[in-house]
Short mmCIF file of C-alpha atoms in Angstrom, two decimals:
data_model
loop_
_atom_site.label_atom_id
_atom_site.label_comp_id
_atom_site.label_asym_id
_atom_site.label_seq_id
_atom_site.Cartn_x
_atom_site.Cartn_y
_atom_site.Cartn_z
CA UNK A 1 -6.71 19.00 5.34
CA UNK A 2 -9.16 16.94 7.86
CA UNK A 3 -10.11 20.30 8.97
CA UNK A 4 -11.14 22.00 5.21
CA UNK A 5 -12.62 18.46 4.31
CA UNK A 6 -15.30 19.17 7.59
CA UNK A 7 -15.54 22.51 6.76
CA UNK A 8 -16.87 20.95 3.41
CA UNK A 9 -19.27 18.46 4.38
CA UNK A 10 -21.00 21.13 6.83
CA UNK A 11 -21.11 23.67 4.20
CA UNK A 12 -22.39 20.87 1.26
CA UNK A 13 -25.16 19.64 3.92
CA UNK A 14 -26.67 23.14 4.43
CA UNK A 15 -26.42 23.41 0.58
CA UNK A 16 -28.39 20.01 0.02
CA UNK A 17 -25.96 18.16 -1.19
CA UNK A 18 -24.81 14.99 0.69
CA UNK A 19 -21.74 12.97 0.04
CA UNK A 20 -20.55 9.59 2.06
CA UNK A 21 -17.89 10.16 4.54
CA UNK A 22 -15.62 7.81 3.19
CA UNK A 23 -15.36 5.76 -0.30
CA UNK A 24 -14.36 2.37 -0.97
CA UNK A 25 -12.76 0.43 -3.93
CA UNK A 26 -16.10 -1.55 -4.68
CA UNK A 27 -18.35 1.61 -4.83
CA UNK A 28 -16.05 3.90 -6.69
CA UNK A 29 -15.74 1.18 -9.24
CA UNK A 30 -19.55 0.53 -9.47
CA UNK A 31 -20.10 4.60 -9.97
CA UNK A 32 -17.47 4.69 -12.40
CA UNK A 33 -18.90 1.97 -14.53
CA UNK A 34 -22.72 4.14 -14.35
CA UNK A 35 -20.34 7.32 -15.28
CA UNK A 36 -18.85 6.07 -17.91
CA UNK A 37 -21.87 4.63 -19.78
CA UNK A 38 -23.23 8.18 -18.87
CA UNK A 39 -20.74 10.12 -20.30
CA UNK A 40 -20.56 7.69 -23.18
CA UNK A 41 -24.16 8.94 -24.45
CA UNK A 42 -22.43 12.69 -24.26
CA UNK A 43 -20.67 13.79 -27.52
CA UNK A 44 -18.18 16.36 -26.48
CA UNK A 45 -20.62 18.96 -28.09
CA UNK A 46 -22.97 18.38 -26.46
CA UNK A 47 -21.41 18.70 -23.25
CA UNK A 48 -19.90 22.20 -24.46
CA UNK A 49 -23.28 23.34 -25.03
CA UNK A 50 -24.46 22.88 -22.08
CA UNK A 51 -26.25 25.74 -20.26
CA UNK A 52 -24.49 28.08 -17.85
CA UNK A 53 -25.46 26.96 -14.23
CA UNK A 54 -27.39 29.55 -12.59
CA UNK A 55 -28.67 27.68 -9.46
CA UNK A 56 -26.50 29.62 -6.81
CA UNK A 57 -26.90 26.85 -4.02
CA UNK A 58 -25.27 24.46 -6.73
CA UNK A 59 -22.56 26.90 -7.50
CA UNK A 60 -21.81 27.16 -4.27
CA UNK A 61 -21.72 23.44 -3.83
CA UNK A 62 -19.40 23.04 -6.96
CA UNK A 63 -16.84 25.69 -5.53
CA UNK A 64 -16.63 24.01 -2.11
CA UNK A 65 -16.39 20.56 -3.92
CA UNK A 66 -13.56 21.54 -6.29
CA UNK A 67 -10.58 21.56 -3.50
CA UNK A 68 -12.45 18.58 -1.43
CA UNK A 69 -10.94 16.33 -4.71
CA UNK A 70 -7.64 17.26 -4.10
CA UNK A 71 -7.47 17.37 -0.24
CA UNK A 72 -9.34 13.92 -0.12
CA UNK A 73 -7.33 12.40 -2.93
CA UNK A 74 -4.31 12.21 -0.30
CA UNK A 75 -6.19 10.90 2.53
CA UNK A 76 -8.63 8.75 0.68
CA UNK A 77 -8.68 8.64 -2.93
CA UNK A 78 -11.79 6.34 -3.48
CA UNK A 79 -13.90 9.58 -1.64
CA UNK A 80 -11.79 11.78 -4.37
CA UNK A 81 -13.33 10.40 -6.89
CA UNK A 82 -17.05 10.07 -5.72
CA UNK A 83 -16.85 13.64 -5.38
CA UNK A 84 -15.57 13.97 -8.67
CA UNK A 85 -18.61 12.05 -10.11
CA UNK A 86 -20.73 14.40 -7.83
CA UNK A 87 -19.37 17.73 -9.78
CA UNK A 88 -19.63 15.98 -12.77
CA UNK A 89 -23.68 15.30 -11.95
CA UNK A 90 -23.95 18.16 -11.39
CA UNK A 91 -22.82 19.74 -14.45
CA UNK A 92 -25.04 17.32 -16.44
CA UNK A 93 -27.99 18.31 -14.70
CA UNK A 94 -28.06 21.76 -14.17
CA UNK A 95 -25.35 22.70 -16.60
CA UNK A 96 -21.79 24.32 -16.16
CA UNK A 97 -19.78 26.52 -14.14
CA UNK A 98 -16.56 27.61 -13.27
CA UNK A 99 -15.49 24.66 -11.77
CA UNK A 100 -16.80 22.42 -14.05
CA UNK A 101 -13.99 21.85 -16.12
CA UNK A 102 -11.99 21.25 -12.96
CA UNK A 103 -14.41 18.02 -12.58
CA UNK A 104 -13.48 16.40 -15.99
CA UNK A 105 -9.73 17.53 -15.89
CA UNK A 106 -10.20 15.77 -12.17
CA UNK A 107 -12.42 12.49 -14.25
CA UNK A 108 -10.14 12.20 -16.78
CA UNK A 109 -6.83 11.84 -14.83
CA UNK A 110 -8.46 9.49 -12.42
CA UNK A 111 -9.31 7.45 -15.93
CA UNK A 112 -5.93 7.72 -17.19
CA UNK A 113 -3.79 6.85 -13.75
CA UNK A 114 -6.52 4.69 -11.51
CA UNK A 115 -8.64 3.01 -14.30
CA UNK A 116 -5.66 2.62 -17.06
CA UNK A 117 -8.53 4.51 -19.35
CA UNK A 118 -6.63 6.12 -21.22
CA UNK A 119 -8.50 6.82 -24.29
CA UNK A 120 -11.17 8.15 -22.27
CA UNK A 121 -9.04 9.81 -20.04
CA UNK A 122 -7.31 11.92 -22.80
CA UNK A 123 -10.48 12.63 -24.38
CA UNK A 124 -11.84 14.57 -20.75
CA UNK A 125 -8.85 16.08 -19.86
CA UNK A 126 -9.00 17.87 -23.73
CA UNK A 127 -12.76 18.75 -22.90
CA UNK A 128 -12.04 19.95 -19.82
CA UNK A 129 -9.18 22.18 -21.64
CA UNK A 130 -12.20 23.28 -24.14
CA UNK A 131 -14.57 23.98 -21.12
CA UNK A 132 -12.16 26.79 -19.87
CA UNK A 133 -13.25 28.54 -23.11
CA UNK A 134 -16.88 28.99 -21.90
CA UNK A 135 -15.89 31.08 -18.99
CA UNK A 136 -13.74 34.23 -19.98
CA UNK A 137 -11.24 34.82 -17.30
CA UNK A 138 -11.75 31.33 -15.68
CA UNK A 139 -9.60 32.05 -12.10
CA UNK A 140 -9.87 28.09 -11.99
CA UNK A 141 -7.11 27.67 -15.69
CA UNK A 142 -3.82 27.03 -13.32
CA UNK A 143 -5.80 24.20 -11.42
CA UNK A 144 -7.12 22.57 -14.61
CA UNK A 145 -4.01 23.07 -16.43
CA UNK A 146 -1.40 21.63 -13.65
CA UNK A 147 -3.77 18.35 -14.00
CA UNK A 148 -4.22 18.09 -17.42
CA UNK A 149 -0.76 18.59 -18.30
CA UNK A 150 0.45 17.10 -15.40
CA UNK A 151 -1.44 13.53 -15.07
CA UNK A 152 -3.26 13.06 -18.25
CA UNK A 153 -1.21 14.50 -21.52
CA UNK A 154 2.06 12.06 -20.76
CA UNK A 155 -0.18 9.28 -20.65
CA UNK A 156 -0.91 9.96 -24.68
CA UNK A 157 1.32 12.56 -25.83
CA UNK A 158 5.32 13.57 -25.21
CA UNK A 159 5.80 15.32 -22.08
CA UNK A 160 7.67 17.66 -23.57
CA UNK A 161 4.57 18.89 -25.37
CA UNK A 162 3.49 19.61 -21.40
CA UNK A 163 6.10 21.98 -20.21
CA UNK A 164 4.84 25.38 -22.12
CA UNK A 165 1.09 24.62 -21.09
CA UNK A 166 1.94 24.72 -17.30
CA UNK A 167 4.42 27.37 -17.64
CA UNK A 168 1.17 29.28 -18.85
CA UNK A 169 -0.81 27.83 -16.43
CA UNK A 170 2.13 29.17 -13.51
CA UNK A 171 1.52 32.53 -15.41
CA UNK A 172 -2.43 32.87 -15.30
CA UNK A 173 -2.48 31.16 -11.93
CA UNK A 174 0.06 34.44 -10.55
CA UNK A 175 -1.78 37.07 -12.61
CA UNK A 176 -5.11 35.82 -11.20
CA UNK A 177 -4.06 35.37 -7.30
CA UNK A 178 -3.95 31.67 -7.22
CA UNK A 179 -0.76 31.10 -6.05
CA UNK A 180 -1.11 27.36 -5.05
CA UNK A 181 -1.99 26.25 -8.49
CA UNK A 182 0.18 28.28 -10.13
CA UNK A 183 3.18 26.43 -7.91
CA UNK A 184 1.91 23.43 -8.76
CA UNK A 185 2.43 23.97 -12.56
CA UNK A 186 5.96 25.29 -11.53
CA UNK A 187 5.95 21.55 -9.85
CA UNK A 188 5.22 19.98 -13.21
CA UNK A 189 7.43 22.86 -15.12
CA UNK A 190 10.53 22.19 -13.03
CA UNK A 191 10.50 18.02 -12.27
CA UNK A 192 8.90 17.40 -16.57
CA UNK A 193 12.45 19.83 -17.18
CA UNK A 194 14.05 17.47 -15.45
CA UNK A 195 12.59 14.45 -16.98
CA UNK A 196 12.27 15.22 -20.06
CA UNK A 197 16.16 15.54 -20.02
CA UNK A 198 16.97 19.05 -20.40
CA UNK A 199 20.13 20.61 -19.10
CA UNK A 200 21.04 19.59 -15.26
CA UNK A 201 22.58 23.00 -14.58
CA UNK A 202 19.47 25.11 -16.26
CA UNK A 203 16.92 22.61 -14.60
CA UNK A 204 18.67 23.05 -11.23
CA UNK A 205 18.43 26.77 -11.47
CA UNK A 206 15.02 26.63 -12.33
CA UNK A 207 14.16 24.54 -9.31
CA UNK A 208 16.19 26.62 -6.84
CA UNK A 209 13.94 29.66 -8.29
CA UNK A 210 10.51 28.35 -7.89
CA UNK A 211 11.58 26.36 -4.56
CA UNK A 212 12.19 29.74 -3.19
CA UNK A 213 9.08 31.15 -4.02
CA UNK A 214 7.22 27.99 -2.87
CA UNK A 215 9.14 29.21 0.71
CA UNK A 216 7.98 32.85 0.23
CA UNK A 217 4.54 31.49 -0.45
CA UNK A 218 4.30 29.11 2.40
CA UNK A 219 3.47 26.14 -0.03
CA UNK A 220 5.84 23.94 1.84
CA UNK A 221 3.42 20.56 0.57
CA UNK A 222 4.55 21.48 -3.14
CA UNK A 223 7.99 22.60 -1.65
CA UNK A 224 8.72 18.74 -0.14
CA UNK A 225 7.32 17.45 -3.90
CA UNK A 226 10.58 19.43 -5.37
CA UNK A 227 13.34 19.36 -3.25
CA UNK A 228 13.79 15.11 -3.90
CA UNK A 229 14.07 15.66 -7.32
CA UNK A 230 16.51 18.73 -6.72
CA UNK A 231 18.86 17.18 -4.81
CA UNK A 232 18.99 14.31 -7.20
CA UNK A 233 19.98 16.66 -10.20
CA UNK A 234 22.96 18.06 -7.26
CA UNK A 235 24.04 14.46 -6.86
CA UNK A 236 23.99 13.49 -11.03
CA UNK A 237 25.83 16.95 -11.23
CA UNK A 238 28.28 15.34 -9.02
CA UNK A 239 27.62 18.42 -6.30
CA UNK A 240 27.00 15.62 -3.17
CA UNK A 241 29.45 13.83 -1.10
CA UNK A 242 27.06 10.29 -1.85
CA UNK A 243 25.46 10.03 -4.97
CA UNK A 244 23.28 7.26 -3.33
CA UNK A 245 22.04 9.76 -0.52
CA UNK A 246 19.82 12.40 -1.20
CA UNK A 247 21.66 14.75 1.52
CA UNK A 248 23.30 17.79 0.42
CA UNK A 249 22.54 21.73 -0.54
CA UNK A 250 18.61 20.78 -1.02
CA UNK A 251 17.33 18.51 1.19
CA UNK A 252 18.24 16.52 4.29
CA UNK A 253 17.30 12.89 3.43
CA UNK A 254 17.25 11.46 6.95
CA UNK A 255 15.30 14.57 8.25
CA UNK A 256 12.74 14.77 5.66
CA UNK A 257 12.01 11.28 5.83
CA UNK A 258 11.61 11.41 9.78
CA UNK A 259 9.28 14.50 8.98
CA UNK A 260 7.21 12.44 6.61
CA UNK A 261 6.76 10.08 9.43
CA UNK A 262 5.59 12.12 11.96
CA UNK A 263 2.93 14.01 9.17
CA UNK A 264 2.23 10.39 7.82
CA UNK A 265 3.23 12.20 4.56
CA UNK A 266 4.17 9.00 2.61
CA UNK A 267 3.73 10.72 -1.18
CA UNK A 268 7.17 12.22 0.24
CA UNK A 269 8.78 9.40 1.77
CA UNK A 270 7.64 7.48 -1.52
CA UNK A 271 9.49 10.03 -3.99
CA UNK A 272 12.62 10.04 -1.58
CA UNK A 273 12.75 5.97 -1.78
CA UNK A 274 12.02 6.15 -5.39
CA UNK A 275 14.67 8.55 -6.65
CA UNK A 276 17.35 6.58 -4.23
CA UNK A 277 16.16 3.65 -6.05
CA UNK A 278 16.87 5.05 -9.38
CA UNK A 279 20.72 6.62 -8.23
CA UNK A 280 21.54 2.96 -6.51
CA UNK A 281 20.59 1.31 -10.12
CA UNK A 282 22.62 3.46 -11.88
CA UNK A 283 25.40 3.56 -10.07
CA UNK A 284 25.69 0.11 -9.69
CA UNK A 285 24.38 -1.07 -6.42
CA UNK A 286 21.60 -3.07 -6.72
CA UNK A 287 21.39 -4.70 -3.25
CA UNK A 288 20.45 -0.96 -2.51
CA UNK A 289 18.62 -0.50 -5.06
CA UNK A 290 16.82 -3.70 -3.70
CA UNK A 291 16.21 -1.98 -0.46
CA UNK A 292 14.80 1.60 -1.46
CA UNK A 293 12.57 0.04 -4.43
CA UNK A 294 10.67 -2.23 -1.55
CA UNK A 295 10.54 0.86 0.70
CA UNK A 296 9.19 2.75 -2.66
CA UNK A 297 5.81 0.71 -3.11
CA UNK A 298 4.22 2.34 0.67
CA UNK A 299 1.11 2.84 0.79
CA UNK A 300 0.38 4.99 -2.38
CA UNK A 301 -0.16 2.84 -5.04
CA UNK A 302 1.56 3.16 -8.68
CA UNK A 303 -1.96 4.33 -9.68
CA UNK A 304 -1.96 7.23 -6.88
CA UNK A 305 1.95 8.12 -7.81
CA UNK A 306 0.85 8.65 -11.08
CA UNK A 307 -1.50 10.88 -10.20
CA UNK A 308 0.95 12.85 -9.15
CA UNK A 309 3.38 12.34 -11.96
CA UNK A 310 3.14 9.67 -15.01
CA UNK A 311 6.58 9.63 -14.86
CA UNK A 312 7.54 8.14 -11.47
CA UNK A 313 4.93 5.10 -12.55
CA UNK A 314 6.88 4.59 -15.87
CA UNK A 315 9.99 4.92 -14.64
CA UNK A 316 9.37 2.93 -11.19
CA UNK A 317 8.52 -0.02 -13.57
CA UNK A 318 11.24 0.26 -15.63
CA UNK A 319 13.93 0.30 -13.12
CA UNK A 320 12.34 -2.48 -11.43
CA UNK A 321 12.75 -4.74 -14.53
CA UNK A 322 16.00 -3.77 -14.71
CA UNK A 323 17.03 -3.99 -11.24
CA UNK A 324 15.24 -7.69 -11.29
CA UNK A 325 16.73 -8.61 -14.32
CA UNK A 326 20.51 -7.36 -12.57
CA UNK A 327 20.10 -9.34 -9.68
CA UNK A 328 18.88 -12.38 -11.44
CA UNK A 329 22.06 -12.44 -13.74
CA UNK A 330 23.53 -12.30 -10.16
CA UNK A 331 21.58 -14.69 -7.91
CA UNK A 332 20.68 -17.03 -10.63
CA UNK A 333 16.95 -16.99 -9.10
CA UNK A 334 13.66 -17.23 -10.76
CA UNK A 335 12.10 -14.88 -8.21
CA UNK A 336 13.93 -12.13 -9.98
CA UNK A 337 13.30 -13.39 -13.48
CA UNK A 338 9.31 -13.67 -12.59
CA UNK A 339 9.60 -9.76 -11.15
CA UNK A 340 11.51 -8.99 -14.35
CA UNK A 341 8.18 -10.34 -16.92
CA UNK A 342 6.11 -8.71 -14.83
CA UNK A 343 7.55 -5.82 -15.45
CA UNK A 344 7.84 -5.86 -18.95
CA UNK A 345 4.60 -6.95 -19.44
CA UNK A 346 3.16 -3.42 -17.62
CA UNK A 347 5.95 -1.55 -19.39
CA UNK A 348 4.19 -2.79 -22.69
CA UNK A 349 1.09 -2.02 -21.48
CA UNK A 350 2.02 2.08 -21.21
CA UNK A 351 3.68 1.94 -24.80
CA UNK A 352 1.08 0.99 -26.25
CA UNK A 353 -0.75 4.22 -25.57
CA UNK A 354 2.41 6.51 -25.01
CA UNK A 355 5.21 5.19 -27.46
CA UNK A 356 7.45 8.03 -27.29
CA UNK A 357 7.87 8.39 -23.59
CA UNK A 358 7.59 4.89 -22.91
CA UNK A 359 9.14 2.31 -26.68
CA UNK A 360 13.19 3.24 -25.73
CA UNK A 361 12.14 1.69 -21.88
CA UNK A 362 11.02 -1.49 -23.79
CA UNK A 363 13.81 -1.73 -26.18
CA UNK A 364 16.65 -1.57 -23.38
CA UNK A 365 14.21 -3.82 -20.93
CA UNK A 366 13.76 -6.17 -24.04
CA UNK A 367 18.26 -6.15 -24.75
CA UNK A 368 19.08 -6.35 -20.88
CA UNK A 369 16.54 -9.72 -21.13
CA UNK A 370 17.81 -10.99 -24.22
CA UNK A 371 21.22 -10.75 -22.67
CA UNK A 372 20.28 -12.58 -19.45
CA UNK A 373 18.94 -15.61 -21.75
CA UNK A 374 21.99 -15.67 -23.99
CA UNK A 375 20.53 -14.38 -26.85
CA UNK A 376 23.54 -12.19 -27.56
CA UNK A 377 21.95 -11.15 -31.57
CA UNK A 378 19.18 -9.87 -30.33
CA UNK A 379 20.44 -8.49 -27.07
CA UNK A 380 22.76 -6.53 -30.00
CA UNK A 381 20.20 -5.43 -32.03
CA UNK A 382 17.83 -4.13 -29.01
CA UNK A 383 20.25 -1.71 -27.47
CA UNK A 384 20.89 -0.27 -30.78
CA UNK A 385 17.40 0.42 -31.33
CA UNK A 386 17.13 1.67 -27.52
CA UNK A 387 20.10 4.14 -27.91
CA UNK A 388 17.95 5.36 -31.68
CA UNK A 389 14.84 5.63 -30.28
CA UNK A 390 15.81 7.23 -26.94
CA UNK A 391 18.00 10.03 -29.22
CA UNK A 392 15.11 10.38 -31.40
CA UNK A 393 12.65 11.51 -28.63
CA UNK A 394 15.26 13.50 -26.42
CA UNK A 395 15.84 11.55 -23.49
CA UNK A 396 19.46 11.48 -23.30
CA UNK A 397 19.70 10.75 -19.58
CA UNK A 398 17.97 7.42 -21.15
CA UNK A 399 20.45 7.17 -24.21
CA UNK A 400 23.38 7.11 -21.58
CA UNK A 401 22.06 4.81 -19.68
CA UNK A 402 21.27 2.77 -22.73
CA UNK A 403 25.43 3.05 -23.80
CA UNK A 404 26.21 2.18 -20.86
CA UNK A 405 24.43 -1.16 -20.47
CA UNK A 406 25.47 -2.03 -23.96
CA UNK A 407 29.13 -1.52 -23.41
CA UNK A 408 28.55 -3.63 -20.30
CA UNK A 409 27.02 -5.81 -21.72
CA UNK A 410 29.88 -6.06 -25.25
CA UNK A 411 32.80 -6.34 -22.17
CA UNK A 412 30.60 -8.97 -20.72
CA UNK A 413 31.73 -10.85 -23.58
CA UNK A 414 34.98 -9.86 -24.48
CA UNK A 415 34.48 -7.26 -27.08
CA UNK A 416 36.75 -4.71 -25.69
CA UNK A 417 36.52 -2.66 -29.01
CA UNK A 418 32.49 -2.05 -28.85
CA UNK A 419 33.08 -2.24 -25.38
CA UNK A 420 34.91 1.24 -25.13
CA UNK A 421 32.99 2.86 -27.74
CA UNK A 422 29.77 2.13 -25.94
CA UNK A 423 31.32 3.79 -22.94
CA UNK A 424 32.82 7.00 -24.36
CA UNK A 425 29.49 7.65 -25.90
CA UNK A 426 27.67 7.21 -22.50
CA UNK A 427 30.16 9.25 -21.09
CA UNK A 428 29.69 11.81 -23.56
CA UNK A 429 25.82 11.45 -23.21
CA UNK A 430 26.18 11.33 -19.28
CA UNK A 431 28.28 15.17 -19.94
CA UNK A 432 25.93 16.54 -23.04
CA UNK A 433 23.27 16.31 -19.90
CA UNK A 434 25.39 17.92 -17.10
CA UNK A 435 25.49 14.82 -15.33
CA UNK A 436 29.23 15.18 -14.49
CA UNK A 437 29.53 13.45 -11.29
CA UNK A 438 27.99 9.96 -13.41
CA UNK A 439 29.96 10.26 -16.02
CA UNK A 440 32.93 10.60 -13.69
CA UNK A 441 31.31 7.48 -12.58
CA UNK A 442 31.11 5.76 -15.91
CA UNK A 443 34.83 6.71 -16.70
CA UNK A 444 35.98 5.20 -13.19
CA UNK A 445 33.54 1.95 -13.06
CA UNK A 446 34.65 1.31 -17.08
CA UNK A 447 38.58 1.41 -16.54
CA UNK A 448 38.01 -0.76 -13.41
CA UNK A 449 36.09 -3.18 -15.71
CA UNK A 450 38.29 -3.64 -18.22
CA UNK A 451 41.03 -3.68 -15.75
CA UNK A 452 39.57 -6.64 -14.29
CA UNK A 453 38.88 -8.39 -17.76
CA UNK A 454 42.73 -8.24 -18.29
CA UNK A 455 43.52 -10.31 -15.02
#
């Protein structure tokens, strides 16, 4: 990547256009602020009548730009977006090209996930879907698709409105030769399946299918995006010796992560901690969960995660409330119950412009709290309306989890009756998913329980 990104500043110089070597926080902001009120004076007419750029030195420039904002966004994401702004000049000024609507898709997700724009974030990434339509045959559709679809739509819309937009943008991206982008809608295709909660055994063929052709294609960088989340379905599927360890059929946890090191790949190591955070949380061990959630926040920020996939920022604040609010029901300290509000507080924050991916987090975050304060009503009345709304948008991995917590919560205090319904119907949710090895777990940890409760 630090060679292609040289290769890019030669090739820009000769061309006459000149870029900084490096970006910072306090310029990017600045630029963004003069974009914005830019773009602001743009209706999104006007910018789909622009002309067609004809000046071939700025064509040029635009093409070698276009995969600078990707390569740099991993090495430097404050130079990502100043390059992004540069495209975007460019298109104002001497009107648009092919990779044009690459630059908003690239604006508008950098809006949504590094700004918290989202209203102006959705509105580029739909222009940028419009823009396509100006250039029949656009070679660039995968590219733009995989990043509208994959970090701008969630923000606003279900994902599961995503999934058939980058399975078409896998499709074009093969049919017009650009295998890279069309694996990286696969990316989105295969890990939204998976979040979205379809099937474990159907998503896990469908990884095991692309992940091979990421191998035959020599796109190991998507590849090591996947094969986390893969081996995660294997463990919920029960198909791993430790459901806390993601070491099995897919993936070598211990050698990846000593891979990642070496590459300073710590998108990778990031995802690894993540998902091992998640599988210690639900399964019960929160000192672990502890461990991997700390080892989670590297480097890349929440804002550059999301970038990658909304998702992993929703979720990574979710399980952090609850994990804080478990271990301050256990430790009894206000450290926990600070990390716990501060979590909720962002949580709220994403619901208010993506309800149905994000209003079933708040409801369980808001009964696991009420719980913790004694407020046993409305602790009641907020994992009902968790388990609802969770049903209602088709998360069931997050409607288990939700009858799970309540029937913890119901033996917690006594109420053995509610207490067992809770946790047949997160067992049943746990199997309606394919997660057979956790609801193995649920059956085991909930006779133990109420084993104990008996002493």
């Amino acid at each position: 990547m630090k060679d292609a990104m040289e290769i890019g500043y030669l090739v820009l110089g000769e061309l006459g256009e000149y870029l900084p070597p490096q970006g910072s926080a306090k310029l990017t902001k600045a630029m963004m602020m003069d974009q914005i009120a830019v773009l602001d004076s743009y209706t999104d007419e006007a910018i789909l009548e622009l002309n067609v750029m004809e000046n071939k030195n700025k064509i040029a420039a635009m093409k070698f730009m276009s995969p600078m904002v990707q390569f740099s966004y991993f090495a430097n994401m404050d130079l990502s977006i100043i390059i992004t702004f540069h495209m975007i000049t460019l298109s104002l000024t001497y009107g648009i090209c092919k990779d044009s609507p690459y630059a908003f898709a690239a604006y508008g997700a950098h809006l949504c996930c590094t700004y918290s724009n989202v209203e102006k974030g959705y509105r580029f990434g739909k222009l940028a879907i419009s823009l396509l339509d100006s250039f029949e045959g656009n070679d660039k559709t995968a590219k733009v698709y995989a990043t509208v679809y994959g970090s701008i739509i969630p923000w606003r819309e279900h994902m599961k409105l995503c999934t058939e937009p980058v399975m078409n943008g896998y499709n074009i991206g093969m049919r017009s030769g650009d295998v890279a982008q069309a694996l990286v809608n696969a990316l989105v295709w295969v890990t939204y399946s998976f979040e979205i909660g379809k099937p474990l055994a159907w998503v896990n063929e469908e990884m095991e299918k692309y992940c091979r052709e990421m191998v035959d294609s020599k796109q190991n960088w998507i590849l090591l995006l996947v094969l986390p989340f893969r081996q995660t379905v294997l463990n919920l599927m029960g198909k791993s010796s430790n459901p806390l360890k993601l070491t099995g059929d897919a993936m070598d946890q211990d050698k990846m992560l000593q891979d990642a090191s070496e590459k300073n790949d710590v998108f990778v190591s990031c995802i690894i901690y993540f998902l091992r955070m998640w599988l210690a949380y639900i399964y019960g061990d929160y000192e672990e969960a502890a461990k991997m959630s700390s080892k989670s926040k590297g480097p890349p920020s929440e804002k550059r995660m999301a970038l990658l996939n909304p998702w992993i920022a929703f979720n990574h604040v979710f399980y952090d409330c609850l994990l804080s609010i478990a271990l301050a029901r256990k430790t009894k300290r206000d450290k926990w119950k600070r990390l716990a509000a501060k979590a909720m507080e962002r949580m709220r924050q994403y619901a208010v412009d993506s309800p149905e991916n994000c209003q079933h987090k708040i409801m369980l975050m808001d009964a696991e709290n009420a719980g913790l304060l004694g407020d046993d009503a409305k602790a009641a009345e907020h994992f009902d309306s968790a388990i609802a709304l969770a049903c209602e948008n088709g998360f069931v991995q997050d409607q288990a989890l939700a009858y799970e917590r309540a029937g913890m919560f119901y033996l917690g205090r006594g109420e053995k009756r509610k207490a067992s319904s809770y946790y047949d119907h997160a067992h049943n949710s746990y199997l309606k998913w394919g997660a057979q090895g956790k609801a193995n777990h649920v059956r085991c940890r909930s006779l133990t329980l109420f084993m104990a409760s008996t002493v």
